[in-house]
Coordinates of C-alpha atoms in Angstrom, one line a residue:
M238 CA 0.0 0.0 0.0
D239 CA 1.1 3.5 -0.7
A240 CA 0.8 6.3 1.9
I241 CA -2.7 7.4 0.8
E242 CA -3.9 3.8 0.9
L243 CA -2.5 3.4 4.3
K244 CA -4.2 6.6 5.5
Q245 CA -7.5 5.3 4.1
K246 CA -7.0 2.0 5.8
S247 CA -6.1 3.6 9.1
E248 CA -9.3 5.8 9.0
T249 CA -11.4 2.8 8.1
L250 CA -9.9 0.9 11.1
R251 CA -10.5 3.9 13.3
L252 CA -14.2 3.8 12.3
E253 CA -14.3 0.1 13.2
L254 CA -12.6 0.7 16.5
I255 CA -15.1 3.4 17.5
N256 CA -17.9 1.0 16.7
L257 CA -16.2 -1.8 18.6
V258 CA -15.7 0.1 21.8
H259 CA -19.2 1.7 21.7
S260 CA -20.9 -1.6 21.1
G261 CA -18.7 -3.6 23.5
G262 CA -19.1 -1.0 26.2
T263 CA -15.4 -1.1 27.2
G264 CA -12.0 -0.2 25.9
H265 CA -8.8 1.8 26.3
I266 CA -9.8 4.0 23.5
G267 CA -7.3 6.9 23.9
G268 CA -4.3 4.6 23.5
D269 CA -6.1 2.6 20.8
L270 CA -6.4 5.7 18.8
S271 CA -2.8 6.9 19.3
V272 CA -1.2 3.6 18.3
L273 CA -3.5 2.7 15.4
N274 CA -1.4 4.4 12.7
V275 CA 1.7 2.3 13.8
L276 CA -0.3 -0.9 13.8
T277 CA -1.7 -0.1 10.3
V278 CA 1.7 0.5 8.8
L279 CA 3.2 -2.6 10.5
F280 CA 0.4 -5.0 9.4
Y281 CA -0.3 -3.6 5.9
H282 CA 3.2 -2.5 4.9
T283 CA 6.0 -4.0 7.0
L284 CA 5.3 -7.4 8.6
N285 CA 5.7 -10.7 6.9
V286 CA 2.6 -12.5 8.2
D287 CA 0.0 -14.7 6.7
P288 CA -3.5 -15.0 8.2
K289 CA -3.9 -18.3 6.4
N290 CA -0.8 -19.7 8.1
P291 CA -0.5 -17.6 11.3
L292 CA 2.2 -19.9 12.8
M293 CA 4.5 -20.2 9.7
P294 CA 8.1 -20.4 11.0
E295 CA 9.4 -17.6 8.9
R296 CA 6.7 -15.1 10.0
D297 CA 7.8 -11.8 11.6
R298 CA 7.0 -11.7 15.3
F299 CA 4.8 -8.8 16.6
I300 CA 4.2 -8.1 20.3
L301 CA 1.7 -5.5 21.6
S302 CA 3.4 -5.0 25.0
K303 CA 0.8 -2.3 25.8
G304 CA -1.8 -5.0 25.8
H305 CA -4.6 -2.9 27.2
C306 CA -4.9 -1.4 23.7
A307 CA -6.2 -4.7 22.5
E308 CA -9.2 -3.2 20.7
A309 CA -7.1 -1.6 18.0
F310 CA -5.1 -4.8 17.6
Y311 CA -8.3 -6.9 17.3
C312 CA -9.7 -4.5 14.5
V313 CA -6.4 -5.0 12.6
L314 CA -6.4 -8.8 13.1
C315 CA -10.0 -9.0 11.9
D316 CA -9.5 -6.9 8.9
K317 CA -6.4 -8.9 7.9
G318 CA -8.4 -12.1 8.2
F319 CA -6.8 -13.6 11.4
I320 CA -10.1 -13.6 13.2
A321 CA -13.7 -13.7 12.0
K322 CA -16.0 -10.6 11.9
E323 CA -18.5 -12.5 14.0
E324 CA -16.0 -13.0 16.7
L325 CA -15.0 -9.4 16.8
E326 CA -18.7 -8.4 17.2
Q327 CA -18.8 -10.5 20.4
Y328 CA -16.3 -8.3 22.1
G329 CA -17.5 -7.1 25.5
R330 CA -20.2 -9.8 25.7
D331 CA -20.3 -12.6 28.3
Y332 CA -18.1 -15.5 27.3
A333 CA -16.6 -13.7 24.3
H334 CA -13.3 -15.1 23.1
L335 CA -11.7 -11.7 22.7
G336 CA -10.9 -10.3 26.1
G337 CA -9.6 -7.0 27.4
H338 CA -6.0 -8.0 26.7
P339 CA -4.7 -10.2 23.9
D340 CA -3.7 -13.8 24.5
R341 CA -2.2 -16.6 22.4
S342 CA -5.4 -18.4 21.8
I343 CA -6.1 -15.7 19.2
P344 CA -4.5 -16.2 15.8
G345 CA -1.9 -13.5 15.1
V346 CA -1.1 -13.0 18.8
E347 CA 2.4 -14.1 19.8
L348 CA 2.3 -13.3 23.6
N349 CA -0.2 -12.8 26.3
T350 CA 0.2 -9.1 27.3
G351 CA -1.4 -6.7 29.7
A352 CA 1.1 -6.9 32.6
L353 CA 3.2 -4.0 31.4
G354 CA 7.0 -4.3 31.0
H355 CA 7.1 -7.9 29.8
G356 CA 6.8 -7.5 26.0
L357 CA 10.3 -6.3 25.3
S358 CA 11.9 -9.1 27.3
A359 CA 10.0 -11.7 25.3
G360 CA 10.9 -9.9 22.1
V361 CA 14.6 -10.1 23.0
G362 CA 14.2 -13.8 23.4
M363 CA 12.5 -14.2 20.0
A364 CA 15.1 -12.0 18.3
L365 CA 17.9 -14.0 20.0
A366 CA 16.4 -17.2 18.9
A367 CA 16.3 -16.0 15.3
K368 CA 20.0 -15.2 15.6
M369 CA 20.8 -18.6 17.0
Q370 CA 18.8 -20.4 14.4
R371 CA 20.0 -18.2 11.6
A372 CA 16.4 -17.4 10.8
R373 CA 15.4 -14.4 8.8
F374 CA 12.3 -13.2 10.7
K375 CA 12.3 -9.9 12.5
T376 CA 10.7 -9.1 15.8
Y377 CA 8.7 -5.9 16.5
V378 CA 7.5 -4.8 19.9
V379 CA 5.1 -1.9 20.6
M380 CA 5.3 -0.4 24.1
G381 CA 3.5 2.4 25.9
D382 CA 5.3 5.4 27.3
G383 CA 3.8 4.9 30.8
E384 CA 5.2 1.4 30.5
Q385 CA 8.7 2.9 30.5
A386 CA 8.7 3.1 34.3
E387 CA 9.0 -0.7 34.4
G388 CA 12.5 -1.8 35.3
S389 CA 12.3 -5.1 33.3
I390 CA 12.4 -3.0 30.1
Y391 CA 15.9 -1.8 30.8
E392 CA 17.2 -5.3 31.6
A393 CA 15.9 -6.3 28.2
A394 CA 17.5 -3.2 26.6
M395 CA 20.9 -4.2 28.0
A396 CA 20.5 -7.8 26.8
A397 CA 19.5 -6.6 23.3
H398 CA 22.6 -4.5 23.0
K399 CA 24.9 -7.2 24.4
Y400 CA 23.7 -9.8 21.8
R401 CA 23.7 -7.3 18.9
L402 CA 20.0 -7.8 18.1
D403 CA 19.7 -5.7 15.0
N404 CA 16.7 -7.9 14.0
L405 CA 14.7 -6.3 16.9
V406 CA 12.6 -3.1 16.5
A407 CA 10.9 -1.6 19.5
I408 CA 8.4 1.3 19.2
I409 CA 7.3 3.5 22.0
D410 CA 3.8 5.0 21.6
R411 CA 4.8 8.4 23.1
N412 CA 1.4 10.0 23.7
G413 CA 2.4 11.7 27.0
L414 CA -0.6 10.5 29.1
Q415 CA -1.3 7.4 31.2
I416 CA -4.2 6.3 33.4
S417 CA -3.3 8.7 36.3
G418 CA -2.3 11.7 34.2
S419 CA 0.8 13.1 32.4
T420 CA 3.7 10.7 32.2
E421 CA 6.1 13.5 33.2
E422 CA 4.1 14.1 36.4
V423 CA 3.7 10.4 37.2
M424 CA 7.3 9.4 36.4
P425 CA 9.5 11.7 34.3
L426 CA 10.8 10.0 31.2
E427 CA 12.7 12.6 29.2
S428 CA 15.1 12.4 27.6
I429 CA 13.9 9.0 26.3
R430 CA 16.2 9.3 23.3
Q431 CA 19.3 9.9 25.3
R432 CA 18.4 7.1 27.7
W433 CA 18.1 4.5 24.9
E434 CA 21.1 5.7 23.0
A435 CA 23.1 5.3 26.3
F436 CA 22.0 1.6 26.2
G437 CA 23.5 1.3 22.8
W438 CA 20.4 1.3 20.7
D439 CA 19.8 2.9 17.3
V440 CA 17.1 5.5 18.0
K441 CA 14.8 7.5 15.7
E442 CA 12.1 9.9 16.8
I443 CA 9.1 10.5 14.5
N444 CA 5.6 12.1 14.4
G445 CA 3.6 8.9 14.9
D446 CA 0.4 10.7 13.8
D447 CA 2.0 11.0 10.3
I448 CA 1.7 7.8 8.3
R449 CA 4.5 8.7 5.9
Q450 CA 7.0 9.2 8.8
I451 CA 6.1 5.8 10.2
V452 CA 6.6 4.2 6.8
N453 CA 10.0 5.9 6.3
A454 CA 11.2 5.0 9.8
L455 CA 10.4 1.3 9.4
D456 CA 11.7 1.2 5.8
D457 CA 15.0 2.8 6.9
V458 CA 15.8 0.2 9.6
N459 CA 19.3 -1.2 9.0
F460 CA 19.1 -4.9 9.9
N461 CA 22.9 -5.2 9.5
S462 CA 23.9 -2.5 12.0
G463 CA 24.7 -4.7 14.9
R464 CA 22.4 -2.6 17.1
P465 CA 18.8 -3.0 18.2
H466 CA 16.4 -0.3 17.0
L467 CA 14.0 2.0 18.8
I468 CA 11.4 4.3 17.2
I469 CA 10.0 6.9 19.5
S470 CA 6.6 7.5 18.0
D471 CA 5.3 10.9 19.2
T472 CA 1.5 10.6 19.1
T473 CA -1.7 12.2 20.3
K474 CA -3.8 10.4 22.9
G475 CA -7.3 9.9 21.3
F476 CA -5.9 10.8 17.9
G477 CA -8.6 11.6 15.3
I478 CA -11.5 12.3 17.6
S479 CA -11.5 16.0 18.5
Y480 CA -13.0 15.8 22.0
M481 CA -10.7 13.0 23.0
E482 CA -7.3 14.3 21.8
N483 CA -4.9 15.0 24.7
V484 CA -7.6 14.4 27.3
A485 CA -6.4 12.0 30.1
K486 CA -9.9 10.8 31.0
W487 CA -10.1 9.0 27.6
H488 CA -7.3 6.6 28.6
H489 CA -10.3 4.3 29.2
G490 CA -13.8 5.2 28.3
V491 CA -16.8 4.6 26.1
P492 CA -18.5 7.4 24.1
N493 CA -22.1 8.1 24.8
Q494 CA -24.5 8.2 21.8
E495 CA -23.9 11.8 21.0
Q496 CA -20.2 11.5 21.3
Y497 CA -20.3 8.3 19.2
E498 CA -22.1 10.0 16.4
T499 CA -19.7 13.0 16.5
A500 CA -16.8 10.6 16.2
L501 CA -18.3 8.8 13.3
S502 CA -19.0 12.1 11.5
E503 CA -15.4 13.3 11.9
I504 CA -13.9 10.0 10.6
D505 CA -16.4 9.8 7.7
K506 CA -15.3 13.3 6.5
R507 CA -11.7 12.3 6.6
I508 CA -12.3 9.1 4.7
H509 CA -14.2 10.9 1.9
Q510 CA -11.4 13.5 1.7
L511 CA -8.7 10.8 1.5
Y512 CA -10.6 9.0 -1.3
K513 CA -10.8 12.3 -3.2
E514 CA -7.0 12.7 -2.8
G515 CA -6.4 9.2 -4.0
E516 CA -8.5 9.8 -7.1
K517 CA -6.3 12.7 -8.0
E518 CA -3.0 10.8 -7.8

Protein backbone atom coordinates (compact mmCIF):
# COMPACT_ATOMS: atom_id res chain seq x y z
CA MET A 1 0.00 0.00 0.00
CA ASP A 2 1.14 3.55 -0.68
CA ALA A 3 0.80 6.34 1.89
CA ILE A 4 -2.68 7.43 0.76
CA GLU A 5 -3.94 3.85 0.88
CA LEU A 6 -2.45 3.39 4.34
CA LYS A 7 -4.17 6.57 5.52
CA GLN A 8 -7.46 5.31 4.11
CA LYS A 9 -6.97 1.97 5.83
CA SER A 10 -6.12 3.64 9.13
CA GLU A 11 -9.27 5.76 9.05
CA THR A 12 -11.42 2.75 8.12
CA LEU A 13 -9.94 0.87 11.06
CA ARG A 14 -10.54 3.92 13.27
CA LEU A 15 -14.21 3.77 12.32
CA GLU A 16 -14.30 0.05 13.17
CA LEU A 17 -12.56 0.74 16.47
CA ILE A 18 -15.11 3.36 17.54
CA ASN A 19 -17.91 0.95 16.68
CA LEU A 20 -16.22 -1.84 18.63
CA VAL A 21 -15.68 0.15 21.83
CA HIS A 22 -19.15 1.68 21.67
CA SER A 23 -20.94 -1.63 21.08
CA GLY A 24 -18.73 -3.58 23.49
CA GLY A 25 -19.11 -1.01 26.24
CA THR A 26 -15.43 -1.06 27.21
CA GLY A 27 -11.99 -0.20 25.93
CA HIS A 28 -8.78 1.79 26.34
CA ILE A 29 -9.81 4.03 23.50
CA GLY A 30 -7.27 6.85 23.92
CA GLY A 31 -4.25 4.60 23.50
CA ASP A 32 -6.05 2.56 20.85
CA LEU A 33 -6.36 5.69 18.75
CA SER A 34 -2.80 6.88 19.33
CA VAL A 35 -1.22 3.56 18.32
CA LEU A 36 -3.52 2.70 15.41
CA ASN A 37 -1.39 4.37 12.72
CA VAL A 38 1.66 2.34 13.78
CA LEU A 39 -0.35 -0.90 13.78
CA THR A 40 -1.69 -0.05 10.33
CA VAL A 41 1.74 0.48 8.81
CA LEU A 42 3.15 -2.61 10.50
CA PHE A 43 0.43 -4.99 9.36
CA TYR A 44 -0.27 -3.55 5.91
CA HIS A 45 3.24 -2.52 4.89
CA THR A 46 6.02 -4.02 6.99
CA LEU A 47 5.32 -7.38 8.61
CA ASN A 48 5.72 -10.71 6.86
CA VAL A 49 2.62 -12.47 8.23
CA ASP A 50 -0.03 -14.71 6.71
CA PRO A 51 -3.54 -15.00 8.19
CA LYS A 52 -3.95 -18.33 6.35
CA ASN A 53 -0.85 -19.68 8.10
CA PRO A 54 -0.46 -17.63 11.31
CA LEU A 55 2.23 -19.90 12.76
CA MET A 56 4.46 -20.17 9.71
CA PRO A 57 8.06 -20.44 11.01
CA GLU A 58 9.39 -17.58 8.87
CA ARG A 59 6.74 -15.07 9.98
CA ASP A 60 7.82 -11.80 11.57
CA ARG A 61 6.97 -11.67 15.27
CA PHE A 62 4.83 -8.85 16.64
CA ILE A 63 4.21 -8.14 20.32
CA LEU A 64 1.75 -5.52 21.57
CA SER A 65 3.36 -4.99 24.95
CA LYS A 66 0.81 -2.28 25.79
CA GLY A 67 -1.81 -5.02 25.78
CA HIS A 68 -4.59 -2.85 27.20
CA CYS A 69 -4.92 -1.40 23.69
CA ALA A 70 -6.23 -4.73 22.46
CA GLU A 71 -9.25 -3.21 20.69
CA ALA A 72 -7.09 -1.58 18.01
CA PHE A 73 -5.15 -4.83 17.62
CA TYR A 74 -8.35 -6.85 17.25
CA CYS A 75 -9.66 -4.53 14.54
CA VAL A 76 -6.45 -5.00 12.56
CA LEU A 77 -6.41 -8.78 13.05
CA CYS A 78 -10.02 -9.03 11.92
CA ASP A 79 -9.49 -6.85 8.85
CA LYS A 80 -6.41 -8.89 7.91
CA GLY A 81 -8.37 -12.14 8.22
CA PHE A 82 -6.82 -13.62 11.36
CA ILE A 83 -10.12 -13.57 13.24
CA ALA A 84 -13.72 -13.65 12.03
CA LYS A 85 -15.96 -10.59 11.95
CA GLU A 86 -18.54 -12.49 14.00
CA GLU A 87 -15.96 -13.04 16.71
CA LEU A 88 -15.01 -9.37 16.75
CA GLU A 89 -18.66 -8.40 17.17
CA GLN A 90 -18.85 -10.46 20.36
CA TYR A 91 -16.26 -8.25 22.08
CA GLY A 92 -17.53 -7.09 25.47
CA ARG A 93 -20.18 -9.82 25.67
CA ASP A 94 -20.29 -12.58 28.27
CA TYR A 95 -18.05 -15.53 27.34
CA ALA A 96 -16.57 -13.74 24.33
CA HIS A 97 -13.27 -15.13 23.07
CA LEU A 98 -11.70 -11.69 22.70
CA GLY A 99 -10.92 -10.26 26.12
CA GLY A 100 -9.62 -6.96 27.41
CA HIS A 101 -6.04 -8.05 26.72
CA PRO A 102 -4.71 -10.21 23.87
CA ASP A 103 -3.75 -13.84 24.48
CA ARG A 104 -2.16 -16.59 22.42
CA SER A 105 -5.42 -18.42 21.80
CA ILE A 106 -6.15 -15.66 19.25
CA PRO A 107 -4.55 -16.19 15.80
CA GLY A 108 -1.91 -13.54 15.15
CA VAL A 109 -1.13 -12.99 18.85
CA GLU A 110 2.38 -14.09 19.83
CA LEU A 111 2.26 -13.33 23.56
CA ASN A 112 -0.25 -12.80 26.34
CA THR A 113 0.16 -9.14 27.28
CA GLY A 114 -1.37 -6.68 29.69
CA ALA A 115 1.06 -6.90 32.61
CA LEU A 116 3.21 -4.00 31.44
CA GLY A 117 6.96 -4.27 31.00
CA HIS A 118 7.13 -7.87 29.79
CA GLY A 119 6.83 -7.52 26.02
CA LEU A 120 10.35 -6.34 25.27
CA SER A 121 11.91 -9.14 27.30
CA ALA A 122 9.97 -11.72 25.28
CA GLY A 123 10.87 -9.88 22.10
CA VAL A 124 14.55 -10.07 23.00
CA GLY A 125 14.15 -13.81 23.41
CA MET A 126 12.49 -14.15 20.01
CA ALA A 127 15.14 -12.02 18.30
CA LEU A 128 17.94 -13.95 19.99
CA ALA A 129 16.35 -17.24 18.93
CA ALA A 130 16.32 -16.01 15.33
CA LYS A 131 20.03 -15.20 15.55
CA MET A 132 20.84 -18.61 17.03
CA GLN A 133 18.77 -20.41 14.38
CA ARG A 134 20.04 -18.19 11.56
CA ALA A 135 16.40 -17.43 10.81
CA ARG A 136 15.44 -14.36 8.79
CA PHE A 137 12.34 -13.24 10.68
CA LYS A 138 12.30 -9.89 12.47
CA THR A 139 10.71 -9.06 15.84
CA TYR A 140 8.69 -5.89 16.49
CA VAL A 141 7.53 -4.76 19.95
CA VAL A 142 5.15 -1.85 20.60
CA MET A 143 5.33 -0.38 24.11
CA GLY A 144 3.50 2.43 25.88
CA ASP A 145 5.27 5.44 27.32
CA GLY A 146 3.81 4.94 30.81
CA GLU A 147 5.21 1.43 30.54
CA GLN A 148 8.72 2.91 30.45
CA ALA A 149 8.68 3.08 34.26
CA GLU A 150 8.98 -0.73 34.37
CA GLY A 151 12.50 -1.83 35.26
CA SER A 152 12.35 -5.06 33.28
CA ILE A 153 12.40 -3.00 30.08
CA TYR A 154 15.91 -1.81 30.81
CA GLU A 155 17.21 -5.29 31.59
CA ALA A 156 15.88 -6.28 28.17
CA ALA A 157 17.48 -3.20 26.59
CA MET A 158 20.89 -4.16 27.97
CA ALA A 159 20.54 -7.75 26.76
CA ALA A 160 19.48 -6.64 23.28
CA HIS A 161 22.60 -4.51 23.00
CA LYS A 162 24.90 -7.23 24.36
CA TYR A 163 23.65 -9.76 21.81
CA ARG A 164 23.68 -7.26 18.94
CA LEU A 165 20.03 -7.85 18.12
CA ASP A 166 19.73 -5.73 14.98
CA ASN A 167 16.72 -7.90 14.03
CA LEU A 168 14.70 -6.32 16.87
CA VAL A 169 12.62 -3.14 16.46
CA ALA A 170 10.93 -1.57 19.49
CA ILE A 171 8.41 1.26 19.16
CA ILE A 172 7.28 3.53 22.00
CA ASP A 173 3.80 5.02 21.59
CA ARG A 174 4.75 8.37 23.13
CA ASN A 175 1.36 10.02 23.70
CA GLY A 176 2.36 11.68 27.00
CA LEU A 177 -0.61 10.47 29.06
CA GLN A 178 -1.29 7.42 31.19
CA ILE A 179 -4.17 6.33 33.39
CA SER A 180 -3.27 8.66 36.26
CA GLY A 181 -2.26 11.71 34.23
CA SER A 182 0.78 13.09 32.43
CA THR A 183 3.72 10.71 32.17
CA GLU A 184 6.06 13.52 33.19
CA GLU A 185 4.08 14.07 36.41
CA VAL A 186 3.75 10.38 37.25
CA MET A 187 7.32 9.35 36.40
CA PRO A 188 9.46 11.68 34.26
CA LEU A 189 10.82 9.97 31.15
CA GLU A 190 12.73 12.58 29.24
CA SER A 191 15.06 12.37 27.57
CA ILE A 192 13.90 9.00 26.27
CA ARG A 193 16.17 9.29 23.26
CA GLN A 194 19.32 9.90 25.30
CA ARG A 195 18.39 7.10 27.69
CA TRP A 196 18.05 4.49 24.94
CA GLU A 197 21.09 5.73 23.05
CA ALA A 198 23.06 5.27 26.27
CA PHE A 199 21.95 1.63 26.22
CA GLY A 200 23.51 1.32 22.77
CA TRP A 201 20.35 1.33 20.67
CA ASP A 202 19.85 2.94 17.27
CA VAL A 203 17.13 5.53 18.00
CA LYS A 204 14.83 7.49 15.70
CA GLU A 205 12.12 9.94 16.76
CA ILE A 206 9.11 10.54 14.51
CA ASN A 207 5.64 12.06 14.43
CA GLY A 208 3.55 8.91 14.90
CA ASP A 209 0.40 10.73 13.80
CA ASP A 210 1.98 10.96 10.32
CA ILE A 211 1.68 7.75 8.26
CA ARG A 212 4.50 8.74 5.90
CA GLN A 213 6.95 9.22 8.76
CA ILE A 214 6.09 5.80 10.19
CA VAL A 215 6.61 4.18 6.78
CA ASN A 216 9.95 5.92 6.27
CA ALA A 217 11.21 5.03 9.75
CA LEU A 218 10.38 1.34 9.36
CA ASP A 219 11.72 1.19 5.80
CA ASP A 220 15.00 2.79 6.91
CA VAL A 221 15.82 0.25 9.63
CA ASN A 222 19.30 -1.19 9.00
CA PHE A 223 19.12 -4.86 9.92
CA ASN A 224 22.88 -5.23 9.53
CA SER A 225 23.92 -2.51 11.97
CA GLY A 226 24.74 -4.73 14.94
CA ARG A 227 22.43 -2.62 17.14
CA PRO A 228 18.80 -3.02 18.21
CA HIS A 229 16.40 -0.33 17.00
CA LEU A 230 14.01 1.99 18.80
CA ILE A 231 11.43 4.26 17.19
CA ILE A 232 9.99 6.92 19.49
CA SER A 233 6.58 7.55 17.97
CA ASP A 234 5.31 10.91 19.22
CA THR A 235 1.53 10.61 19.08
CA THR A 236 -1.68 12.21 20.31
CA LYS A 237 -3.80 10.38 22.85
CA GLY A 238 -7.25 9.93 21.33
CA PHE A 239 -5.91 10.85 17.87
CA GLY A 240 -8.56 11.56 15.26
CA ILE A 241 -11.46 12.32 17.61
CA SER A 242 -11.47 16.02 18.47
CA TYR A 243 -12.97 15.83 21.96
CA MET A 244 -10.67 12.96 22.98
CA GLU A 245 -7.34 14.34 21.83
CA ASN A 246 -4.88 14.95 24.69
CA VAL A 247 -7.59 14.38 27.31
CA ALA A 248 -6.40 12.04 30.06
CA LYS A 249 -9.87 10.75 31.00
CA TRP A 250 -10.08 9.04 27.60
CA HIS A 251 -7.31 6.63 28.57
CA HIS A 252 -10.26 4.32 29.17
CA GLY A 253 -13.83 5.19 28.29
CA VAL A 254 -16.85 4.61 26.11
CA PRO A 255 -18.49 7.40 24.07
CA ASN A 256 -22.14 8.10 24.78
CA GLN A 257 -24.52 8.18 21.82
CA GLU A 258 -23.92 11.84 20.99
CA GLN A 259 -20.15 11.47 21.30
CA TYR A 260 -20.27 8.30 19.22
CA GLU A 261 -22.12 10.04 16.40
CA THR A 262 -19.69 12.96 16.50
CA ALA A 263 -16.76 10.58 16.21
CA LEU A 264 -18.32 8.77 13.26
CA SER A 265 -18.97 12.06 11.49
CA GLU A 266 -15.38 13.27 11.94
CA ILE A 267 -13.93 10.01 10.63
CA ASP A 268 -16.36 9.81 7.71
CA LYS A 269 -15.35 13.28 6.55
CA ARG A 270 -11.66 12.34 6.56
CA ILE A 271 -12.32 9.09 4.70
CA HIS A 272 -14.20 10.93 1.94
CA GLN A 273 -11.42 13.50 1.68
CA LEU A 274 -8.73 10.80 1.47
CA TYR A 275 -10.55 9.01 -1.33
CA LYS A 276 -10.79 12.29 -3.24
CA GLU A 277 -7.02 12.74 -2.79
CA GLY A 278 -6.44 9.18 -3.97
CA GLU A 279 -8.46 9.76 -7.12
CA LYS A 280 -6.27 12.75 -8.01
CA GLU A 281 -3.02 10.77 -7.81
